[in-house]
mmCIF file of C-alpha atoms and ligand atoms in Angstrom:
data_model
loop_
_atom_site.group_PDB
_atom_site.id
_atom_site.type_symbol
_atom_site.label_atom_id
_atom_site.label_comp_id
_atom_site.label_asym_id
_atom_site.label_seq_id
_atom_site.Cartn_x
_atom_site.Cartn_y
_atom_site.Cartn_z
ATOM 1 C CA UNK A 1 0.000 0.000 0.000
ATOM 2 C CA UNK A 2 2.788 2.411 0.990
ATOM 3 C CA UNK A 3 0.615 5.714 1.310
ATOM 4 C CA UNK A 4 2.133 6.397 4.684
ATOM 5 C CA UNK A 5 4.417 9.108 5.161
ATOM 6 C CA UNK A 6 6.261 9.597 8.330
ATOM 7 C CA UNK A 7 7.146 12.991 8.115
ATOM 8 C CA UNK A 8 3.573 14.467 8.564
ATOM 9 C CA UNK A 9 3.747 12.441 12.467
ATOM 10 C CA UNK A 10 7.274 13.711 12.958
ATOM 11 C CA UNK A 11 8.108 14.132 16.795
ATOM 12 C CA UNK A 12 4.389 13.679 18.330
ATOM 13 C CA UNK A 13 3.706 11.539 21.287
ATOM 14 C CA UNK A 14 4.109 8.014 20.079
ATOM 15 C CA UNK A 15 7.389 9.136 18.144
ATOM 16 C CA UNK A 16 8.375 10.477 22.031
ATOM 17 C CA UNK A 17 7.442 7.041 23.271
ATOM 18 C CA UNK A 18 8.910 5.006 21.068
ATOM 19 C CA UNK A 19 12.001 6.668 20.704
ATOM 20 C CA UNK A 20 12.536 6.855 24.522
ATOM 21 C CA UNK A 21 11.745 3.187 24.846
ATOM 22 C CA UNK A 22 14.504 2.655 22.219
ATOM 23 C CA UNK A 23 16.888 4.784 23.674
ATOM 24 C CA UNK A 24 16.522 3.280 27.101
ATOM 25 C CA UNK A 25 17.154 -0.010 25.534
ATOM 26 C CA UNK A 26 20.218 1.143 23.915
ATOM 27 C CA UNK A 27 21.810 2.276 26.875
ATOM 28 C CA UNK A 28 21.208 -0.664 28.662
ATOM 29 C CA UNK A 29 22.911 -2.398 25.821
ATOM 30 C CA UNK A 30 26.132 -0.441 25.995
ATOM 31 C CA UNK A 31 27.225 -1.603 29.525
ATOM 32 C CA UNK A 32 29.014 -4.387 27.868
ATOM 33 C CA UNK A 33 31.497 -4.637 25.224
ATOM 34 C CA UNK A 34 30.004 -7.512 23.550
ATOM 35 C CA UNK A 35 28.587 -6.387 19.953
ATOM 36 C CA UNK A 36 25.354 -5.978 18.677
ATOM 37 C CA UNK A 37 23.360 -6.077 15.367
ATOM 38 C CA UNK A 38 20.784 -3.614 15.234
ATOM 39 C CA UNK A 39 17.673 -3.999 13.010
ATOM 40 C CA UNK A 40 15.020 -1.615 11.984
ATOM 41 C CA UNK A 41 12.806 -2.961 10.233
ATOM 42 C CA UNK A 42 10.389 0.260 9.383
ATOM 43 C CA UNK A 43 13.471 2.865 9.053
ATOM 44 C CA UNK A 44 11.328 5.725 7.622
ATOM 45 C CA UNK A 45 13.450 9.089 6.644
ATOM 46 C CA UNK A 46 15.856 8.951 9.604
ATOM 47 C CA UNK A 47 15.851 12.443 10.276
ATOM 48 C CA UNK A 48 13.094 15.136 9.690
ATOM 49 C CA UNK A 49 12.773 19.083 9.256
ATOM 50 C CA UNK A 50 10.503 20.195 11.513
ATOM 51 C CA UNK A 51 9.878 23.179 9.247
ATOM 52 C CA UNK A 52 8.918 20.593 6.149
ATOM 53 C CA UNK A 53 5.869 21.554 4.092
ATOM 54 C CA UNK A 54 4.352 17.691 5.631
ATOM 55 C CA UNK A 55 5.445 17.732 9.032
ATOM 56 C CA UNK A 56 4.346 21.677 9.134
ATOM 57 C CA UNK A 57 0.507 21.082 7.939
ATOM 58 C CA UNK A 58 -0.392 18.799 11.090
ATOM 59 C CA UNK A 59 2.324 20.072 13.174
ATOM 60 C CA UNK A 60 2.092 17.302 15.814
ATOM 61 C CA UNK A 61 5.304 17.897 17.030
ATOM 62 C CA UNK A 62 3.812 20.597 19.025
ATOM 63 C CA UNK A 63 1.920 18.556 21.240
ATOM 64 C CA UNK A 64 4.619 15.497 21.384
ATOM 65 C CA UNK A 65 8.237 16.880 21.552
ATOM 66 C CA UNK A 66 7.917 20.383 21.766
ATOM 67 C CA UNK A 67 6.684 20.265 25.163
ATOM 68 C CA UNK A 68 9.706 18.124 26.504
ATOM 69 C CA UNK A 69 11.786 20.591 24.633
ATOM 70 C CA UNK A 70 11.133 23.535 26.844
ATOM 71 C CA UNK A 71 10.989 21.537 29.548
ATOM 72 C CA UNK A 72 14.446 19.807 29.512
ATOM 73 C CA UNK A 73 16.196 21.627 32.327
ATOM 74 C CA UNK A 74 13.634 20.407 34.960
ATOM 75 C CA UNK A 75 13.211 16.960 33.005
ATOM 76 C CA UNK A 76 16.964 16.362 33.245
ATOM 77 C CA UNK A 77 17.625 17.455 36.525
ATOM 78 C CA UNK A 78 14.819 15.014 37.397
ATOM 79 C CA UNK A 79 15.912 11.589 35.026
ATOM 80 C CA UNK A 80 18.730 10.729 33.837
ATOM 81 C CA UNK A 81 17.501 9.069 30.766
ATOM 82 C CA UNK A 82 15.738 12.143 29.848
ATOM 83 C CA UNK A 83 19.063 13.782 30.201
ATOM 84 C CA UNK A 84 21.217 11.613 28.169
ATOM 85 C CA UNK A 85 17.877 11.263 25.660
ATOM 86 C CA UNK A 86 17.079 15.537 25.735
ATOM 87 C CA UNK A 87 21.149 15.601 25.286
ATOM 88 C CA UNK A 88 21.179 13.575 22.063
ATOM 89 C CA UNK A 89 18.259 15.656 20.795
ATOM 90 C CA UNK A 90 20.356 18.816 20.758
ATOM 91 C CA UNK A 91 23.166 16.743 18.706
ATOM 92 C CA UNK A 92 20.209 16.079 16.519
ATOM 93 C CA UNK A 93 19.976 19.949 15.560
ATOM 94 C CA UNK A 94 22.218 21.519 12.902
ATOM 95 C CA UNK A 95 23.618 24.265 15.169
ATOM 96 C CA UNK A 96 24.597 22.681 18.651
ATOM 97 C CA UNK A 97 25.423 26.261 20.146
ATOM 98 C CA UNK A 98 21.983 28.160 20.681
ATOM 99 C CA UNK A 99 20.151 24.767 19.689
ATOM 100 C CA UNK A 100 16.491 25.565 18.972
ATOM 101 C CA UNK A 101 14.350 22.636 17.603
ATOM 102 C CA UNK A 102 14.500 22.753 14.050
ATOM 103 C CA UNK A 103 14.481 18.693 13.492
ATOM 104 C CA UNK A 104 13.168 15.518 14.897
ATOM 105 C CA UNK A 105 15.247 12.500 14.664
ATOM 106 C CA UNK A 106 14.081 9.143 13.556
ATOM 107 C CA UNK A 107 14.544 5.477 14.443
ATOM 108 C CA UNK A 108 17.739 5.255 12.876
ATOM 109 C CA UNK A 109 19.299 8.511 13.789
ATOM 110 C CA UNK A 110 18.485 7.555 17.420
ATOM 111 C CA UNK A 111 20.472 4.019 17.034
ATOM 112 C CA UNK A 112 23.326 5.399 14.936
ATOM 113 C CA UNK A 113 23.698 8.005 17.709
ATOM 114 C CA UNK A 114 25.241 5.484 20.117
ATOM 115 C CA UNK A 115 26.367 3.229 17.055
ATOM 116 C CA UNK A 116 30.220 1.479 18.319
ATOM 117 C CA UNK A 117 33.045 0.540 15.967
ATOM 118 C CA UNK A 118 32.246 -3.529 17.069
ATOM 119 C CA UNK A 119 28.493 -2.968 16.477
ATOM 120 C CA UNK A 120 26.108 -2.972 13.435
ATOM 121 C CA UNK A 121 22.908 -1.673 11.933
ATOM 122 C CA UNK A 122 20.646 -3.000 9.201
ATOM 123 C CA UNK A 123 17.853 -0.037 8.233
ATOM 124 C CA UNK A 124 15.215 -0.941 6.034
ATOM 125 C CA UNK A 125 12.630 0.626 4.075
ATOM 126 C CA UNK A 126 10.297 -0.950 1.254
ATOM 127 C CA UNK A 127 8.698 3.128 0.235
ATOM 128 C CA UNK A 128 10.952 4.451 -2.520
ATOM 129 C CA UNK A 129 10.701 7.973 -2.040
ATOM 130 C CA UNK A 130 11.470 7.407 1.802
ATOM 131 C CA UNK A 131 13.962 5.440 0.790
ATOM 132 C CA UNK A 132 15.815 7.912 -0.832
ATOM 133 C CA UNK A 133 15.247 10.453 2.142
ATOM 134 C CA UNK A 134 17.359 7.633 4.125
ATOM 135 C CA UNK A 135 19.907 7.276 1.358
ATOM 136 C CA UNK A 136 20.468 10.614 1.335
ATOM 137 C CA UNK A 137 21.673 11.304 5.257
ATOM 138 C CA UNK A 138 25.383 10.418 5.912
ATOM 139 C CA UNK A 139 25.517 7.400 7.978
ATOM 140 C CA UNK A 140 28.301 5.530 9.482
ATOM 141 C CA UNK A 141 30.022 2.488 7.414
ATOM 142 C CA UNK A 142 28.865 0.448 10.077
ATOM 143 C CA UNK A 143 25.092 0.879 8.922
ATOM 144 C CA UNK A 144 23.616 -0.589 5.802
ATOM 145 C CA UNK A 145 20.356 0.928 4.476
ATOM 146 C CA UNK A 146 18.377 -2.016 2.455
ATOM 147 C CA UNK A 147 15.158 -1.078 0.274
ATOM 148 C CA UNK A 148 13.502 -4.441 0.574
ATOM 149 C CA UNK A 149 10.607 -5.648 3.147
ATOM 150 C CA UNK A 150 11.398 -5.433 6.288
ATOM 151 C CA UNK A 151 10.238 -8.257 7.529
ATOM 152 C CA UNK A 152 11.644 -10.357 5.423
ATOM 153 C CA UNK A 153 14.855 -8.906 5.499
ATOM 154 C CA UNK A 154 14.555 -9.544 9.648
ATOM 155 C CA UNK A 155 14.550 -13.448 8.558
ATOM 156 C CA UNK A 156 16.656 -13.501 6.003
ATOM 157 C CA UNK A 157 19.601 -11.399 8.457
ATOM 158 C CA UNK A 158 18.886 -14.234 11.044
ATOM 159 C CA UNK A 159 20.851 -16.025 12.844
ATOM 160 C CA UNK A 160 22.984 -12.644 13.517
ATOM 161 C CA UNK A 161 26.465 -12.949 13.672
ATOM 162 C CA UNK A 162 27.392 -10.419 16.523
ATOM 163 C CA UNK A 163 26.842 -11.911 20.120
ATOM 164 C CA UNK A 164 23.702 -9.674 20.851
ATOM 165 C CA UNK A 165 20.597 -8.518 18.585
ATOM 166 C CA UNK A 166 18.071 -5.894 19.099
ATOM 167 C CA UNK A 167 15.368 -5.467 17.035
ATOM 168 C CA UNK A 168 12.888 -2.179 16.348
ATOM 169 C CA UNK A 169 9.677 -3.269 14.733
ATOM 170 C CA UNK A 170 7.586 -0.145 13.621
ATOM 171 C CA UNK A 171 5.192 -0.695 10.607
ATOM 172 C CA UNK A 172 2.863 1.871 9.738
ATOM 173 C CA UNK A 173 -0.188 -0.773 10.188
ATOM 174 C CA UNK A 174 -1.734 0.076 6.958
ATOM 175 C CA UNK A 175 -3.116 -3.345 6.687
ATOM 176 C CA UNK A 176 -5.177 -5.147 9.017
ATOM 177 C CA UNK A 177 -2.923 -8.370 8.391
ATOM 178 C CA UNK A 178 0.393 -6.159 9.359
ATOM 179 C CA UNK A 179 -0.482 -6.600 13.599
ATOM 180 C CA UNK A 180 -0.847 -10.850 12.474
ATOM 181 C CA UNK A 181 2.450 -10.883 10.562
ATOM 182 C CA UNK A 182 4.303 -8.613 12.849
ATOM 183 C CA UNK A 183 3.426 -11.275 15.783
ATOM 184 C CA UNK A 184 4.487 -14.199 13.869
ATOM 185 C CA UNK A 185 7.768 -12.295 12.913
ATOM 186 C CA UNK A 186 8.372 -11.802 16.677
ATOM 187 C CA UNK A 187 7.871 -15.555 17.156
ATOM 188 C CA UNK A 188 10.532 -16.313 14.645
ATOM 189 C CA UNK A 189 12.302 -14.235 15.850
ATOM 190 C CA UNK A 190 12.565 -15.462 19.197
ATOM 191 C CA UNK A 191 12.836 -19.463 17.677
ATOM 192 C CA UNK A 192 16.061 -18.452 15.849
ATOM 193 C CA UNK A 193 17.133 -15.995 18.493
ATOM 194 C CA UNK A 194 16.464 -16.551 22.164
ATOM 195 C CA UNK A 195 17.942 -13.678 23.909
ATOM 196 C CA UNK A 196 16.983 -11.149 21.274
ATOM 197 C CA UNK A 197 15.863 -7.856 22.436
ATOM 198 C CA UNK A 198 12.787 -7.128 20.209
ATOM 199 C CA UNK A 199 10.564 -3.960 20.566
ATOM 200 C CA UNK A 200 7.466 -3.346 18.862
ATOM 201 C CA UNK A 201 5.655 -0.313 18.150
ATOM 202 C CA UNK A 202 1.944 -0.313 18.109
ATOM 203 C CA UNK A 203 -1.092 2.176 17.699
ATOM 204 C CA UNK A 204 -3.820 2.220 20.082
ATOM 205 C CA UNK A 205 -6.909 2.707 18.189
ATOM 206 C CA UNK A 206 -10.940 2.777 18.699
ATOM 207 C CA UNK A 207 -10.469 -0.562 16.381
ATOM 208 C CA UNK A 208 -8.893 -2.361 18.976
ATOM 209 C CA UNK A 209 -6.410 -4.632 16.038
ATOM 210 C CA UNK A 210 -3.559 -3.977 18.611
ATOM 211 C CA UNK A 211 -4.922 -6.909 20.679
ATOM 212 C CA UNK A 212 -4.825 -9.237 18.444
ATOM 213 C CA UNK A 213 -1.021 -8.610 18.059
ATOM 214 C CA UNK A 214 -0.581 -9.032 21.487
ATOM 215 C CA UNK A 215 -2.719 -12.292 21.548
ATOM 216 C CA UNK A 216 -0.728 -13.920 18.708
ATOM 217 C CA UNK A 217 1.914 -13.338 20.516
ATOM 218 C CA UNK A 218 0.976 -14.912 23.803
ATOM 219 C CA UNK A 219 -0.538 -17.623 22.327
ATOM 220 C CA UNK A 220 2.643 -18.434 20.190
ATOM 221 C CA UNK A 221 3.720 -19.543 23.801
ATOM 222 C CA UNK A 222 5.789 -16.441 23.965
ATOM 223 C CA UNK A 223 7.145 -15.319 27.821
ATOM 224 C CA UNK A 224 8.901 -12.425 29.390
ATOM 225 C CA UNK A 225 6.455 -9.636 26.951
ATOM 226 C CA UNK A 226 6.450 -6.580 28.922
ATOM 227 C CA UNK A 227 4.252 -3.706 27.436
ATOM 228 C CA UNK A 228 4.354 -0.080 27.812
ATOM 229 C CA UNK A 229 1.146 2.342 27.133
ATOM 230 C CA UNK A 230 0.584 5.496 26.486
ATOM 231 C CA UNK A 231 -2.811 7.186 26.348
ATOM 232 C CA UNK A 232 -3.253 11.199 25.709
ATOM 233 C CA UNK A 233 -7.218 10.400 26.501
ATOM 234 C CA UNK A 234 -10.355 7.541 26.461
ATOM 235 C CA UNK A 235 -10.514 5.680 23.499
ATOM 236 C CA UNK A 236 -13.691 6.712 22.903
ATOM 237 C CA UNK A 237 -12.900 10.278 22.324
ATOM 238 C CA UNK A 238 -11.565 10.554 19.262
ATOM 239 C CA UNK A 239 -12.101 8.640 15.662
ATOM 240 C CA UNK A 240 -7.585 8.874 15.425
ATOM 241 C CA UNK A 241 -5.096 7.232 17.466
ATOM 242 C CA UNK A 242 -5.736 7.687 21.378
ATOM 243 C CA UNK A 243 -2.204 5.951 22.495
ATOM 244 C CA UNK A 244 1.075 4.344 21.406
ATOM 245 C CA UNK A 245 1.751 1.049 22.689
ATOM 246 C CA UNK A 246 5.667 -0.616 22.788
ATOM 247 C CA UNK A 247 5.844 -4.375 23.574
ATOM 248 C CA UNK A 248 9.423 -5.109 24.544
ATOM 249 C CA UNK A 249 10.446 -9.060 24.087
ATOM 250 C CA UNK A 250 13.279 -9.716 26.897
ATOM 251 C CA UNK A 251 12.993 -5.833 28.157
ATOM 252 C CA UNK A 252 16.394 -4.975 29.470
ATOM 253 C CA UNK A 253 16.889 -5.442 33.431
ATOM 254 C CA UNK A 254 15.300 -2.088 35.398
ATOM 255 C CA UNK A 255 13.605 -0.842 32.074
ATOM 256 C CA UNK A 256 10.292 -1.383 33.819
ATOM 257 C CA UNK A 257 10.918 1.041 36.192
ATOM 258 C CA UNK A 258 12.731 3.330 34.119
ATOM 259 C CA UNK A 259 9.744 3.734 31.952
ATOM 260 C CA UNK A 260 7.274 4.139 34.645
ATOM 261 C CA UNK A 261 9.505 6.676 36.221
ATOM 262 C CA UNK A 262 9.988 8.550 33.656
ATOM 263 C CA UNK A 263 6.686 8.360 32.025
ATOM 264 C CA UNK A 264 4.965 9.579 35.034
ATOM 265 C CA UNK A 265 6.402 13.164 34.610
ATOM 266 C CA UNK A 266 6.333 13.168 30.630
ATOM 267 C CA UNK A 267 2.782 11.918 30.336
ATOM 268 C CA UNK A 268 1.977 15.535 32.765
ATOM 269 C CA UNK A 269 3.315 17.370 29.859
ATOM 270 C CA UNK A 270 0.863 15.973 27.252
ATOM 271 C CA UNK A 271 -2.666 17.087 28.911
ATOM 272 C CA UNK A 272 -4.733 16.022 32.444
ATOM 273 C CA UNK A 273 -5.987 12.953 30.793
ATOM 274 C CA UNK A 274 -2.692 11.940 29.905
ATOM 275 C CA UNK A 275 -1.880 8.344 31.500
ATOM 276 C CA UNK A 276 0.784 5.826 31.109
ATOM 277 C CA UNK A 277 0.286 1.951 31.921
ATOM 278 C CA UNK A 278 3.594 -0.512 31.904
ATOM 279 C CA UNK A 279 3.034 -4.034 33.021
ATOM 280 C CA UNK A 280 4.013 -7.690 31.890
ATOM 281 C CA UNK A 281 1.764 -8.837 29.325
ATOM 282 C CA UNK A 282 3.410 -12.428 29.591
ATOM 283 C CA UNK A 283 5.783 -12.705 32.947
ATOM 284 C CA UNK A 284 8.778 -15.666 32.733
HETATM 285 N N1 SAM B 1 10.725 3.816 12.560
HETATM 286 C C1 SAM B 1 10.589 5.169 12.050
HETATM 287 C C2 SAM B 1 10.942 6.131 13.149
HETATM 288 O O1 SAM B 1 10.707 5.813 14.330
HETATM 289 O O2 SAM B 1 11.475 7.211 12.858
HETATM 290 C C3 SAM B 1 9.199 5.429 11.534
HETATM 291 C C4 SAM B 1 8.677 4.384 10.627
HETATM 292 S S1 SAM B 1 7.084 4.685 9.944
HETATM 293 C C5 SAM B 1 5.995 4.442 11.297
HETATM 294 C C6 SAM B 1 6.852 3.232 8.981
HETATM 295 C C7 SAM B 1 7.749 3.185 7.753
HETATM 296 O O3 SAM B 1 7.680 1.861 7.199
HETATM 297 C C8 SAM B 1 7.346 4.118 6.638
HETATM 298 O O4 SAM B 1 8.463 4.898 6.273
HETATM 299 C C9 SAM B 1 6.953 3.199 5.476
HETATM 300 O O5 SAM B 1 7.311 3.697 4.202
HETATM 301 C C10 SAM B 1 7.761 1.965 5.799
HETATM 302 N N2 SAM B 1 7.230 0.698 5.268
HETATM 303 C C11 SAM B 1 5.953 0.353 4.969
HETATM 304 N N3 SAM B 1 5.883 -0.941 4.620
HETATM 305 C C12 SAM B 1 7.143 -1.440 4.733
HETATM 306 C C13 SAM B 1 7.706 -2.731 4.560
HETATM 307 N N4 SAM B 1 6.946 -3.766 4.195
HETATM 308 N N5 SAM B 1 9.025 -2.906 4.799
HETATM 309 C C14 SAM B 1 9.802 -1.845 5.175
HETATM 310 N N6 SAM B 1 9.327 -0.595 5.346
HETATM 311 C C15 SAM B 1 8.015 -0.390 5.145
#
């Protein structure tokens, strides 16, 4: 189908989320040496004006990022992954001096930031003209950006040949049939690679399909599925997306309570119905 665009979502809440939820991840990954193969299987753009004529005519930014963005001072004294994270985000900006938000980084700006020599990272991304958006950005020789199915290209990289894999899984859900195939790719996924770290981005919408994603995924006889939720308001309030889910497959130690720290204070900065929910779907 490829009608999606990311760059008209650039930087709102579930970007915020997810990209936190990676970047948590990621750190935890760097206290050891051992290295790691990256995958992103839904790279999008990797990196996105915030002044673009797309991003600019829904300007959702202002309600996701923007907030955190004047906020960092009191958000970084407060948590230090919002410090490191709210750091990185000014190294995202083409003028690091007076920084003022004039891009959002993607998914693969976000793991390239923390990219080491021993590690790698496999971006792809099946849309053409996002593809060349990706192509485009200057990206370390350690990352390899493939314009093929995602998916697929998650099997066919498996078994990884680095000690350690971590996995981002963020489709734009299109199709009905994407939440089905995205749990069966997780199940895979886990057969071929135990101790994989796989996150998986979700939207939470009226529809309810996100369920059967997590079902599928239970039901595959899947354990240690912890799930992180965020919800700007009831479901029933809106026809659009009401909250971003993230289900984590062998979360990193303390990321639980990481997120739930954290998520308490960022969730204030995104209205009074605001909530966050993190809890094992499936326990060991
Ligand atoms: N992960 C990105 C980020 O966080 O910055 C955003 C990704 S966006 C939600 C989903 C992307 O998947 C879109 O750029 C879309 O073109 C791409 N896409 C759609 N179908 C795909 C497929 N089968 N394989 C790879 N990429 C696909």
């Amino acid at each position: 189908m490829l009608a999606y665009q990311h760059a008209y979502h650039a930087g709102n809440f579930a970007d915020v989320h997810k990209h936190l939820a990676l970047y948590a991840t990621q750190l935890a990954l760097l206290r050891k040496e051992s290295s790691v193969t990256y995958v992103d299987t839904h790279a999008g753009r990797g990196r996105y004006p915030l002044t673009g004529k797309e991003t600019q005519k829904l300007k959702e930014y202002e309600q996701g990022v923007l907030p955190l963005w004047y906020a960092r001072q009191a958000l970084s004294n407060k948590h230090p992954l919002l410090e490191t994270w709210l750091m990185a985000l000014v190294r995202a900006q083409d003028s690091q001096a007076k920084p003022s938000l004039t891009h959002y980084p993607g998914s693969p700006w976000w793991l390239a930031d923390s990219l080491r020599k021993q590690d790698r990272l496999s971006l792809f991304e099946l849309h053409p003209g996002e593809h060349d958006h990706l192509e485009a950005q200057s990206w370390p020789s350690n990352v390899r950006h493939i314009h093929v199915d995602g998916l697929a290209g998650l099997r066919r990289l498996l078994p990884a040949t680095t000690p350690r894999l971590c996995v981002l899984i963020d489709p734009s859900y299109e199709r009905k049939e994407d939440y089905t195939e995205v749990a069966e790719t997780l199940a895979y996924v886990a057969r071929k690679a135990r101790h994989a770290q796989v996150m998986i981005w979700y939207p939470l919408l009226p529809a309810g399909r996100h369920q059967t994603l997590l079902e599928r995924a239970r039901d595959a006889g899947l354990r240690k599925l912890w799930r992180s939720e965020v919800r700007l308001h009831s479901p029933g309030a809106s026809h659009g997306m009401y909250g971003s889910g993230m289900l984590f497959f062998n979360p990193p130690w303390g990321l639980d309570e990481v997120m739930n720290n954290v998520f308490t204070d960022v969730v204030g900065l995104w209205g009074q119905e605001a909530t966050h929910r993190g809890d094992w779907w499936v326990g060991e």
